[in-house]
Coordinates of N, CA and C in Angstrom, one line a residue:
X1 N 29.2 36.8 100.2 CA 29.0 37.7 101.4 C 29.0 39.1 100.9
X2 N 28.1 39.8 101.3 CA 28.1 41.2 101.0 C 28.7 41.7 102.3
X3 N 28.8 44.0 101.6 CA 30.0 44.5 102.4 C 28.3 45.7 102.8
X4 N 28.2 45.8 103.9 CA 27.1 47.0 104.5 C 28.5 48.4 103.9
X5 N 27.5 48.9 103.4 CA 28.2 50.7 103.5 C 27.8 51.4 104.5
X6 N 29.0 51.9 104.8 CA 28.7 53.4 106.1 C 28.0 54.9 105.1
X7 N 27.2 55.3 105.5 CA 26.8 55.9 105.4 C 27.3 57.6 105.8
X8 N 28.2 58.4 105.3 CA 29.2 59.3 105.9 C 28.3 60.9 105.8
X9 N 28.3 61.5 106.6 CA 28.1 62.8 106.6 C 28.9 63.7 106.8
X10 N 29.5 64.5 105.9 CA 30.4 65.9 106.2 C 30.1 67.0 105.6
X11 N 30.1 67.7 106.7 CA 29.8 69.7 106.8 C 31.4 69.8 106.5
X12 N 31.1 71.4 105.8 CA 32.0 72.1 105.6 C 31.5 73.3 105.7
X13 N 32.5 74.3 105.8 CA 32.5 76.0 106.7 C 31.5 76.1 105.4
X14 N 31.4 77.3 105.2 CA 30.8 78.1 104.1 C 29.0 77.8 103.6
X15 N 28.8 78.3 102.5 CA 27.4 78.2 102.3 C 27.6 77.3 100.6
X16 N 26.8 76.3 100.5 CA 26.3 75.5 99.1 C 24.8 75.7 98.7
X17 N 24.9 75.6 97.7 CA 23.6 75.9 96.9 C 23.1 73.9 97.1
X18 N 21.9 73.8 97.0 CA 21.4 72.5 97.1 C 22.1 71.6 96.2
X19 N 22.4 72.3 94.7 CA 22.7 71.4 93.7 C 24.3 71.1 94.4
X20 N 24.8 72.1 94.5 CA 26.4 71.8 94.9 C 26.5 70.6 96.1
X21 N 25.6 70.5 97.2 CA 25.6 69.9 98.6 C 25.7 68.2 98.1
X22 N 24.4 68.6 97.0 CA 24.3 66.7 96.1 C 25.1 66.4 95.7
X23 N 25.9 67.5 94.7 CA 27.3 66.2 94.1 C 28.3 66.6 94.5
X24 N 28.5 67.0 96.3 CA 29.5 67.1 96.5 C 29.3 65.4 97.5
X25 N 27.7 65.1 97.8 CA 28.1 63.9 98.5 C 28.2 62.8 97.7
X26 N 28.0 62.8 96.6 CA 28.0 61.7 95.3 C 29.3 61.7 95.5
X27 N 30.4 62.7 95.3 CA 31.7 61.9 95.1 C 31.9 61.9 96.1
X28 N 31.9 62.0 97.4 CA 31.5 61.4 99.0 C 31.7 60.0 99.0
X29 N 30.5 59.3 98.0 CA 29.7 58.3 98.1 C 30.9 57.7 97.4
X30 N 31.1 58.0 96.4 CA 32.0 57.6 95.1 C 33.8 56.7 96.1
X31 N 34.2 58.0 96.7 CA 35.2 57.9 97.3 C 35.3 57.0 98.2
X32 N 34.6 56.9 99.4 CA 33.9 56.0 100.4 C 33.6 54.9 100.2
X33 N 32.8 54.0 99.0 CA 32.6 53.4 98.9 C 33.3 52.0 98.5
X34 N 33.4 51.3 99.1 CA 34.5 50.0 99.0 C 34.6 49.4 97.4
X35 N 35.9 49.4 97.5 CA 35.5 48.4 96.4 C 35.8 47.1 96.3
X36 N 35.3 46.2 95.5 CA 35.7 44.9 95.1 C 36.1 44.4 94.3
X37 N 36.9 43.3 94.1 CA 37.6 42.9 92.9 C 36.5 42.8 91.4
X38 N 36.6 42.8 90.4 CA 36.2 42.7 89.0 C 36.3 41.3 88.8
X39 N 35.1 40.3 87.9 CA 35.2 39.1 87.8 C 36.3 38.6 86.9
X40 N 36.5 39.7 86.2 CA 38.1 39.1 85.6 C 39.3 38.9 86.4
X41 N 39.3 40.3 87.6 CA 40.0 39.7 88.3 C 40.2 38.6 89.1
X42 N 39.3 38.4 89.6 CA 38.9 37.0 90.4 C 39.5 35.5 89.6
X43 N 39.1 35.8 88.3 CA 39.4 34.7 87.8 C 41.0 34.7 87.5
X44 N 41.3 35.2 87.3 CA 42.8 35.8 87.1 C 43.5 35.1 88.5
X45 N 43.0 35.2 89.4 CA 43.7 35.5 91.1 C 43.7 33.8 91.1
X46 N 42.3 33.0 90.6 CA 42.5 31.1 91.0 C 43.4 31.1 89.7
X47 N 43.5 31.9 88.9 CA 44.3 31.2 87.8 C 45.5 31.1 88.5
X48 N 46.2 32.1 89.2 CA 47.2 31.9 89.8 C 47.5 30.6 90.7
X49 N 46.7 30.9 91.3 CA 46.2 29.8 92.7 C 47.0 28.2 91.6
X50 N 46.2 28.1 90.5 CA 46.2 27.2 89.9 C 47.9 26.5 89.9
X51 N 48.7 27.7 89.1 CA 50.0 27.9 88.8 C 51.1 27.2 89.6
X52 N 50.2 28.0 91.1 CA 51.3 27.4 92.3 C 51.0 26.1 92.7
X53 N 49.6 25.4 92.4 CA 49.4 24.1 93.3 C 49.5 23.2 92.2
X54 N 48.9 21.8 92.4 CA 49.5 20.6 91.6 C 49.1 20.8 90.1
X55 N 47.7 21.6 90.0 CA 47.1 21.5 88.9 C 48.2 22.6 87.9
X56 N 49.2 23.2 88.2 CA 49.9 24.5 87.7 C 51.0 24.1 86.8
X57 N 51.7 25.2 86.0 CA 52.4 24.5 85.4 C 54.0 23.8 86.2
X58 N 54.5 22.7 85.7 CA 55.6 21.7 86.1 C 57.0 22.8 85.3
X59 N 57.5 22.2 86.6 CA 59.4 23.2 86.3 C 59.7 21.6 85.7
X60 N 60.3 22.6 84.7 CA 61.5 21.0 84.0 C 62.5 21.0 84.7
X61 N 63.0 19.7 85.1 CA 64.0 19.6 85.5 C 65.0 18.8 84.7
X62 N 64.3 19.2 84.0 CA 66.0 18.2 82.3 C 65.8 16.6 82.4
X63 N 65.7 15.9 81.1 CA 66.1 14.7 81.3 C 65.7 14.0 82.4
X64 N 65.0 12.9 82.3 CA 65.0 11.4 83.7 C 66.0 10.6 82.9
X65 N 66.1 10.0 83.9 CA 66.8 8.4 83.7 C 66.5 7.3 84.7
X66 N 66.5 6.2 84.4 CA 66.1 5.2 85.1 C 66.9 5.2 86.8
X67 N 66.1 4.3 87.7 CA 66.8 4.8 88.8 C 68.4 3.8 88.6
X68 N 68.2 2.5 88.1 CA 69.3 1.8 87.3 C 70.6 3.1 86.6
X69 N 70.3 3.6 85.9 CA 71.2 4.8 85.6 C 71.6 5.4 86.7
X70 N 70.5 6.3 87.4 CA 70.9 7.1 88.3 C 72.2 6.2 89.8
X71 N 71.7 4.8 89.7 CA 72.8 4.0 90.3 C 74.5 3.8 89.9
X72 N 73.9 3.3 88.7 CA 75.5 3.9 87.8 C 75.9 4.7 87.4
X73 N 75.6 6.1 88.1 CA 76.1 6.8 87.5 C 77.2 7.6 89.1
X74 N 78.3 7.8 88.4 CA 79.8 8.2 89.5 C 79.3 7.2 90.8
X75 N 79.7 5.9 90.1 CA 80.0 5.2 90.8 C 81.4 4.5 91.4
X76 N 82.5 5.6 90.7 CA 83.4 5.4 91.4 C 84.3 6.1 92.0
X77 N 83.0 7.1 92.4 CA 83.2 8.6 93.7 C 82.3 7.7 94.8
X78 N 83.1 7.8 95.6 CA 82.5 7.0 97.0 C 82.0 8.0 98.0
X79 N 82.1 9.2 97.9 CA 81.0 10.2 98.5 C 79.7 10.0 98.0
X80 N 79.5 10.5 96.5 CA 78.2 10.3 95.7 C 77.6 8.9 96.0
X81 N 78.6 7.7 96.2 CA 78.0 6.3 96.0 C 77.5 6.5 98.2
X82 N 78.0 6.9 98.6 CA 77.7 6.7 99.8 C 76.5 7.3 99.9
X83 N 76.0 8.7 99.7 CA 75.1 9.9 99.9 C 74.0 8.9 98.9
X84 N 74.4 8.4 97.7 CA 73.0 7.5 97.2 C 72.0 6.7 97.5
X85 N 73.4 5.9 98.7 CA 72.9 4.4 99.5 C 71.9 5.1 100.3
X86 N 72.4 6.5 100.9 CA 71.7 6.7 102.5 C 70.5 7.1 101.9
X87 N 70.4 8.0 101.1 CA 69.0 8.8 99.6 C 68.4 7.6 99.8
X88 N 68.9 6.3 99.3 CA 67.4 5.5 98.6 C 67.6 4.3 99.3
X89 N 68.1 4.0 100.4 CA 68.2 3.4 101.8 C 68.3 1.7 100.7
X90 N 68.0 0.7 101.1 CA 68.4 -0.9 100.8 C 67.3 -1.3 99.4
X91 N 67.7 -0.9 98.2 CA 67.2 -0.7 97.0 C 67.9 -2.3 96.6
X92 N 66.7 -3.1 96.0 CA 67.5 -4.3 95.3 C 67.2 -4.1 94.1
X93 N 68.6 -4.4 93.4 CA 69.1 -4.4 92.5 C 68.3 -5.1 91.6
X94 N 67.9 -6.7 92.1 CA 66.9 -7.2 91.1 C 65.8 -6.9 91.2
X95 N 65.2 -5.3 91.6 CA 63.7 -5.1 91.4 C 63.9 -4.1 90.6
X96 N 64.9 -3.6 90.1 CA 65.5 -2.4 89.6 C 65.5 -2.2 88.2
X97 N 64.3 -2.0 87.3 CA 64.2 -2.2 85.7 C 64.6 -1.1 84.4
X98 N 64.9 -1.3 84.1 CA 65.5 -0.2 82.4 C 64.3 1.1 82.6
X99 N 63.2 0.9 83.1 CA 62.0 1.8 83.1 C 62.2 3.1 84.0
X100 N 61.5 4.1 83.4 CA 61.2 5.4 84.7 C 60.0 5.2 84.9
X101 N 59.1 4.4 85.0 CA 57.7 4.0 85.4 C 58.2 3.4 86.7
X102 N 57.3 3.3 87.8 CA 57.6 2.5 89.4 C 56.3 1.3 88.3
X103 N 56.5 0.2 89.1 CA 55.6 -0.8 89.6 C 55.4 -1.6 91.1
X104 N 54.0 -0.9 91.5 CA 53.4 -1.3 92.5 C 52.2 -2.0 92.8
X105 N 52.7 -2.9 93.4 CA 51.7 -4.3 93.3 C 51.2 -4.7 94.7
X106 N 49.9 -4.8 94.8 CA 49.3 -4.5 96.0 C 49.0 -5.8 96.5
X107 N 49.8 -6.3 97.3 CA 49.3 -8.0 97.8 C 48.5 -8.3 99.3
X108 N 48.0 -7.4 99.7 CA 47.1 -7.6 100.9 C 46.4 -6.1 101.4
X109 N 44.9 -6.7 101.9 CA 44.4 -5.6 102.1 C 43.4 -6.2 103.3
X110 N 43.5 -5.7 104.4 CA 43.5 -5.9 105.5 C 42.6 -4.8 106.7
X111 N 41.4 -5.3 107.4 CA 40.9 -4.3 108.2 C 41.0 -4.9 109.8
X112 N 41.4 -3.7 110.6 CA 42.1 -4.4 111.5 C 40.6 -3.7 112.5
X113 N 39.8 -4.3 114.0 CA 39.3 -3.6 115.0 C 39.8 -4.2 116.2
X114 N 39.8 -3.7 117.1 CA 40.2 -3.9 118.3 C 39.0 -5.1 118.6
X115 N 39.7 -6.2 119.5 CA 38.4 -7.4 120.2 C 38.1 -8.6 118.8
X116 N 38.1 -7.8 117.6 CA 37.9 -9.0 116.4 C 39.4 -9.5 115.5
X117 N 38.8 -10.6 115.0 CA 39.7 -11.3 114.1 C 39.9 -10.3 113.1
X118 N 41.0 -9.9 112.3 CA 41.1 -9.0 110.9 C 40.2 -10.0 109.8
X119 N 40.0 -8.9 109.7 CA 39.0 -8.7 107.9 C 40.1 -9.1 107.0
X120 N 40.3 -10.2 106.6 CA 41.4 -10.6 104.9 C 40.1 -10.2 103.7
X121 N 40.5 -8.8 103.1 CA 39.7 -9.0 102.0 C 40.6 -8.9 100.8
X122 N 39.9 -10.1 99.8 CA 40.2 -10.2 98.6 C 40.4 -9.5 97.8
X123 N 41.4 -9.1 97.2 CA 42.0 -8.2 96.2 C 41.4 -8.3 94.5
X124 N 40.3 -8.3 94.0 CA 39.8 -8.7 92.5 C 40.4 -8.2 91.6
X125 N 40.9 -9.0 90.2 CA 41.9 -8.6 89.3 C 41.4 -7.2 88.3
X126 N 39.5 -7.3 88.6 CA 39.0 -6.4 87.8 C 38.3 -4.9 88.3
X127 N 39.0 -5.2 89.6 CA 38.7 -3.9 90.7 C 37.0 -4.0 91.2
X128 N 36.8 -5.0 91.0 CA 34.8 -4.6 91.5 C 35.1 -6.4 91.8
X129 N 35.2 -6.2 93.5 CA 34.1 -7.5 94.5 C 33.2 -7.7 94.0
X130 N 32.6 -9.4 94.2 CA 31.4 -9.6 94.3 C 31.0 -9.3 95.0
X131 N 28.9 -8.9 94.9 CA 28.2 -8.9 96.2 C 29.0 -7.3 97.3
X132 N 29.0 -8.0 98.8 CA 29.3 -6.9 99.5 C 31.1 -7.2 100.4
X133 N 31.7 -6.6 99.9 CA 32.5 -7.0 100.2 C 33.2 -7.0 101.9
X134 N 32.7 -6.5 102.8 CA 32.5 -6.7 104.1 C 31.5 -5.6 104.8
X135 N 31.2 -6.2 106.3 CA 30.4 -5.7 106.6 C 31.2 -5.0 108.6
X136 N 30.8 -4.0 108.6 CA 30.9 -3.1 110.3 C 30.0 -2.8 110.7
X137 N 30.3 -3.1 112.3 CA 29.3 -2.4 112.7 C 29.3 -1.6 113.6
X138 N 28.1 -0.6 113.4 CA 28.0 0.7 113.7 C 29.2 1.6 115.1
X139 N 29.6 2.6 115.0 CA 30.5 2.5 116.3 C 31.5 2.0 116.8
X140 N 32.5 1.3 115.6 CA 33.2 0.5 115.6 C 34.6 1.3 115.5
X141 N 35.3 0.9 116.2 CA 36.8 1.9 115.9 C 37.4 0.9 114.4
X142 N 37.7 1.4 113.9 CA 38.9 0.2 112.7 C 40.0 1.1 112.0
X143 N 40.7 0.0 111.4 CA 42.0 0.5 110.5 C 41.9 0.0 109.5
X144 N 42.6 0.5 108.0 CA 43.2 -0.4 107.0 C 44.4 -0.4 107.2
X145 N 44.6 -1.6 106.7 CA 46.4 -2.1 106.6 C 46.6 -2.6 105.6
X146 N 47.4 -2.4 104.6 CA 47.5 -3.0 103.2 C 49.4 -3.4 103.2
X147 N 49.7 -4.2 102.6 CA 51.1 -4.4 102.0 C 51.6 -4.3 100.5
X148 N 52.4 -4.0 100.0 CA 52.4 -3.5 98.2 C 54.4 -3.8 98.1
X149 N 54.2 -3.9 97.4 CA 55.9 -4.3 96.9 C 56.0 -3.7 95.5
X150 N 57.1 -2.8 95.5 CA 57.5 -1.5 94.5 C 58.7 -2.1 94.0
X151 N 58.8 -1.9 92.4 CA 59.9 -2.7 91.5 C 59.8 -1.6 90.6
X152 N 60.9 -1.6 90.0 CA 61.7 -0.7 88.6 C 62.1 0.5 89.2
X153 N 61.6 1.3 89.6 CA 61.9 2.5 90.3 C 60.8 2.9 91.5
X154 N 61.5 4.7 92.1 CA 61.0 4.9 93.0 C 59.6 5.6 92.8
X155 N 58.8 4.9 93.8 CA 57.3 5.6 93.9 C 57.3 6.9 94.7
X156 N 56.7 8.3 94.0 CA 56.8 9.0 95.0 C 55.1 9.6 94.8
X157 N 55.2 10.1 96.4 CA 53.9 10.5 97.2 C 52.6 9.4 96.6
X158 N 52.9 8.3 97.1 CA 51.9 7.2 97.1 C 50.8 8.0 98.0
X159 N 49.4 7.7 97.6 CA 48.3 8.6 98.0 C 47.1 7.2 98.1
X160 N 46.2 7.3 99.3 CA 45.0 6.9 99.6 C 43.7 7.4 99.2
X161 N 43.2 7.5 98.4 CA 41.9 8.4 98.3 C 40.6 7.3 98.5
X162 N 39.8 7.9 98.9 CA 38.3 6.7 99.5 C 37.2 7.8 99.3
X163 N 36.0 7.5 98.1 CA 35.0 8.0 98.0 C 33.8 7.0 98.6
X164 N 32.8 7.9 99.4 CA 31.3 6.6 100.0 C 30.5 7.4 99.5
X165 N 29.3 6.4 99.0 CA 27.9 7.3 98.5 C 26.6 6.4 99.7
X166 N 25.6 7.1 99.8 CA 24.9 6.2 100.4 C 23.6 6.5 99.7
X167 N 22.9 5.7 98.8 CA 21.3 6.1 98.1 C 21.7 7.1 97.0
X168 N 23.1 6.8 96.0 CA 24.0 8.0 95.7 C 23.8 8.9 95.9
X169 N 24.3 9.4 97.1 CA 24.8 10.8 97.5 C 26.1 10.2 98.2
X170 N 26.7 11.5 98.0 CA 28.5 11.3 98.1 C 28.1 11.8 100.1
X171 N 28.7 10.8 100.9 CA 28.8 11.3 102.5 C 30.0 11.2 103.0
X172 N 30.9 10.5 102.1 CA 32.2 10.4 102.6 C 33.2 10.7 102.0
X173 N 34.1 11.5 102.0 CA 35.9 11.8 101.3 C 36.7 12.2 101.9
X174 N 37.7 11.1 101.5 CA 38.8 11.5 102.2 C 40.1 11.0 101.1
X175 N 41.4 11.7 102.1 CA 42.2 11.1 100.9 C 43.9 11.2 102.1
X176 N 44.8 9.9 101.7 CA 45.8 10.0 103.2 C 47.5 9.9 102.5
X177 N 48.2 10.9 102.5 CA 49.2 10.7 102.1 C 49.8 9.6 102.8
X178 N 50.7 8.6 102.0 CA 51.0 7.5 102.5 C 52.7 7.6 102.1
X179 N 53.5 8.1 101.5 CA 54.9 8.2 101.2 C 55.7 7.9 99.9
X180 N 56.9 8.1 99.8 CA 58.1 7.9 99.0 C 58.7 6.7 99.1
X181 N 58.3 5.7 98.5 CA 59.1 4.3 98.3 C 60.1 4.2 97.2
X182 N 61.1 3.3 97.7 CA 62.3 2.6 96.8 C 61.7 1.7 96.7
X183 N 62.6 0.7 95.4 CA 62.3 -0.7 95.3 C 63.3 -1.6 96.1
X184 N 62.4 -2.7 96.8 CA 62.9 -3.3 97.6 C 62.5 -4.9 97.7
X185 N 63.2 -6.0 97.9 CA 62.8 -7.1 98.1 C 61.4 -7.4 99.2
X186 N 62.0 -7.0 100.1 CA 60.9 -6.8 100.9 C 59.5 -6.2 100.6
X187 N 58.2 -7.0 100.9 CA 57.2 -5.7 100.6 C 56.7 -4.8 101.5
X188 N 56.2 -3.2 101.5 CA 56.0 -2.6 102.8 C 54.7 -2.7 103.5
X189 N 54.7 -2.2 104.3 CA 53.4 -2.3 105.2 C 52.9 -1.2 105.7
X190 N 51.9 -1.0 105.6 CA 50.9 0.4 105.9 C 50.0 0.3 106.8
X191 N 49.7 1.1 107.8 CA 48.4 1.4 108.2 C 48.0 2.5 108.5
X192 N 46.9 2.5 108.1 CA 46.2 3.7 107.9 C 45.6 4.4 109.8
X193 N 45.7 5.4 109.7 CA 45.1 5.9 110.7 C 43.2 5.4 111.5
X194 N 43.4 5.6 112.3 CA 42.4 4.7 112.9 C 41.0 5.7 112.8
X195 N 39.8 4.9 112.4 CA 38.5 5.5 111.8 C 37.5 4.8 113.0
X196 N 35.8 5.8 113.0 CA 34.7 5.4 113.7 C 34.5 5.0 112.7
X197 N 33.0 4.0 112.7 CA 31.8 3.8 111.6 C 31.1 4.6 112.5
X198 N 30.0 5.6 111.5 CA 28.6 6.4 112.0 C 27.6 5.4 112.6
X199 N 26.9 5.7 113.5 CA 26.1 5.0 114.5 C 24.5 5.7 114.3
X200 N 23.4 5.2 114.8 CA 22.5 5.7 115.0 C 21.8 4.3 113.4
X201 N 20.1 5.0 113.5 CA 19.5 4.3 112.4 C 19.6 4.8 110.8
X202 N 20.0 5.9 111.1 CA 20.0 6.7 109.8 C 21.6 6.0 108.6
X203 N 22.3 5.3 110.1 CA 23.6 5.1 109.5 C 23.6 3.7 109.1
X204 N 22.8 2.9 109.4 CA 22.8 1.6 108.8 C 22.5 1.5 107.8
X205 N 22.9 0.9 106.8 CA 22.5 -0.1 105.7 C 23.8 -0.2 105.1
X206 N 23.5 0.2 103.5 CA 24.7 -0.4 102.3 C 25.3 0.7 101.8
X207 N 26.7 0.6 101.5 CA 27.3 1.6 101.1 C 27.8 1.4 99.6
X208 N 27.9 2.0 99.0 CA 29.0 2.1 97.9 C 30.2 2.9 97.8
X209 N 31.3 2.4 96.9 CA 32.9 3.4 97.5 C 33.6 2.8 96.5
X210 N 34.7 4.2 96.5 CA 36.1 3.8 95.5 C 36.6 4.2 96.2
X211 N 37.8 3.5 96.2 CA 39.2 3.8 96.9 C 40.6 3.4 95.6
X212 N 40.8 4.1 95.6 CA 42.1 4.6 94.9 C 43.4 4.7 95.4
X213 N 44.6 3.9 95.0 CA 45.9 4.5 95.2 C 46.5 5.0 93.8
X214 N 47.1 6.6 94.3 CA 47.4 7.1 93.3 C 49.1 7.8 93.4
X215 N 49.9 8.0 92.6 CA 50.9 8.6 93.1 C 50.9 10.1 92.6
X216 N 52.3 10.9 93.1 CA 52.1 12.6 92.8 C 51.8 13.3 91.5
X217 N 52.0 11.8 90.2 CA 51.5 12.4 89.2 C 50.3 11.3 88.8
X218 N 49.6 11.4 89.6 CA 48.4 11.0 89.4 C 48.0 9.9 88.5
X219 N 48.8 9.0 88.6 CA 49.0 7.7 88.2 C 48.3 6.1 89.0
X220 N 47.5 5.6 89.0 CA 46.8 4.7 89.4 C 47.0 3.5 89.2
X221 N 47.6 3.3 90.6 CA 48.0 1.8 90.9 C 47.0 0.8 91.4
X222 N 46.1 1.0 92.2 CA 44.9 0.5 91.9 C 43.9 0.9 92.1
X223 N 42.4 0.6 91.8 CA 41.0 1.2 92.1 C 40.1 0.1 92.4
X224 N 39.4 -0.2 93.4 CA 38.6 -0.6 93.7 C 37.2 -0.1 93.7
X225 N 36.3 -0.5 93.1 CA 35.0 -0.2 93.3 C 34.2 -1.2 94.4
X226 N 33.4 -0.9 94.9 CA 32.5 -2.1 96.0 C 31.3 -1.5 96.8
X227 N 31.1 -2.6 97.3 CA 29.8 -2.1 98.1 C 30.0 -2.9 99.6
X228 N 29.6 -2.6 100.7 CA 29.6 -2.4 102.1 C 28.4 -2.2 102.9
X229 N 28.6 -2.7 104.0 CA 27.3 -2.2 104.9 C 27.9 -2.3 106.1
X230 N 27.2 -1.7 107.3 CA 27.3 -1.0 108.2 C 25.6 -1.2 109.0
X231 N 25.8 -2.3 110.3 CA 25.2 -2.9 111.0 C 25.4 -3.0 112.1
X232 N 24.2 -3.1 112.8 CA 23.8 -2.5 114.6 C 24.9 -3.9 114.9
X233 N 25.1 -5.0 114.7 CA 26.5 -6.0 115.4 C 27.3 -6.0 114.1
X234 N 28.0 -6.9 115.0 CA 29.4 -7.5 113.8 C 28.8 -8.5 113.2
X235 N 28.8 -9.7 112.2 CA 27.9 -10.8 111.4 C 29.0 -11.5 112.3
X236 N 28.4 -12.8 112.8 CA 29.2 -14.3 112.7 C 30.3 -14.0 112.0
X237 N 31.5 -14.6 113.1 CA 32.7 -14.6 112.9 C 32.3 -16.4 111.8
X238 N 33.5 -16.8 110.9 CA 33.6 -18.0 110.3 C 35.0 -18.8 110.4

């Protein structure tokens, strides 16, 4: 975006010779005239940008230890042992490994619409479904719902990210913070906030997409690659 300049006219008492009149409006012009940052500055300014946000540099915070440690540790100050319980709420012990790595294992992935049976889709060990892995149709409200069970330690800022191409071009991104898990016997349960499919003819056919769960350090728990379509009905229920 450019900046329009004002254009300034000023008299003063007295008499100027022509040459004096011109460069007295040059530094007029000089003065007046806005300025803008320098491309070094600019770059300087995202570098900061950079600093503060995820991509920037990390504060040490000394030493990890397993969350196994962090359990034994002043465990027989019953303030600390109490304020731990309530911190990492019903943590089992036997999901609880020597590691500062979480392990998160994703055992169902689930698409929910109002009026239909849920979608059970198959989880592949090598991230790429065969063929198409389900089909919507157009104008359809839906959800995902997945379940995952977290062992060794805690998972933090578990993340949803979902790339779509259609005829490769990228039409869709998104990405849905999903939370801070303990490890637990139990496994948790998610659903994702409720989505349209695009309607009209332009919106039909086959898609391609990755969907990714990732946590705050960008660690990948799983990736899916697939392909999809998107159709004027729903196909025969089976």
């Amino acid at each position: 975006m450019g900046l329009d300049e004002e254009e300034t006219e000023q008299q003063s008492a007295g008499t100027k010779t022509p040459v004096d009149a011109e460069e007295g409006e040059q530094n007029l012009d000089e003065k007046n005239r806005p300025r803008t940052a320098s491309e070094s500055s600019i770059h300087a300014t995202e570098d900061e940008e950079e600093d503060d946000g995820v991509g920037g540099k990390k504060i040490n915070l000394g030493p990890q230890c397993t969350l196994k440690e962090q359990i034994e540790k002043d465990k027989d100050d019953e303030s600390l042992r109490r304020w731990k319980e309530q911190l990492l709420g019903s943590v089992d012990l036997t999901s609880v490994g020597e590691t500062l790595d979480p392990e998160v294992k994703f055992l169902s992935l689930e698409i929910l619409s109002p009026g239909r049976s849920d979608i059970v889709l198959t989880i592949p060990e090598d991230g790429k479904p065969k063929g198409q892995w389900f089909t919507l149709k157009e104008g359809s409200r839906y959800n995902l719902k997945f379940s995952f069970q977290v062992n060794n330690n805690i998972v933090s800022g578990l993340k949803y990210t979902n790339t779509v191409w259609k005829t490769g071009m990228k039409v869709d991104s998104s990405d849905e913070m999903v939370g801070t898990f303990s490890p637990q016997l139990e496994p948790y349960t998610h659903v994702m906030p409720e989505e349209t499919t695009p309607s009209g003819l332009f919106a039909r056919g086959s898609y391609s997409a990755r969907s990714k769960f990732v946590d705050d350090d960008n660690k990948c728990y799983l990736e899916i690659n697939y392909t999809f379509s998107i159709q004027k009905e729903w196909p025969a229920e089976q």
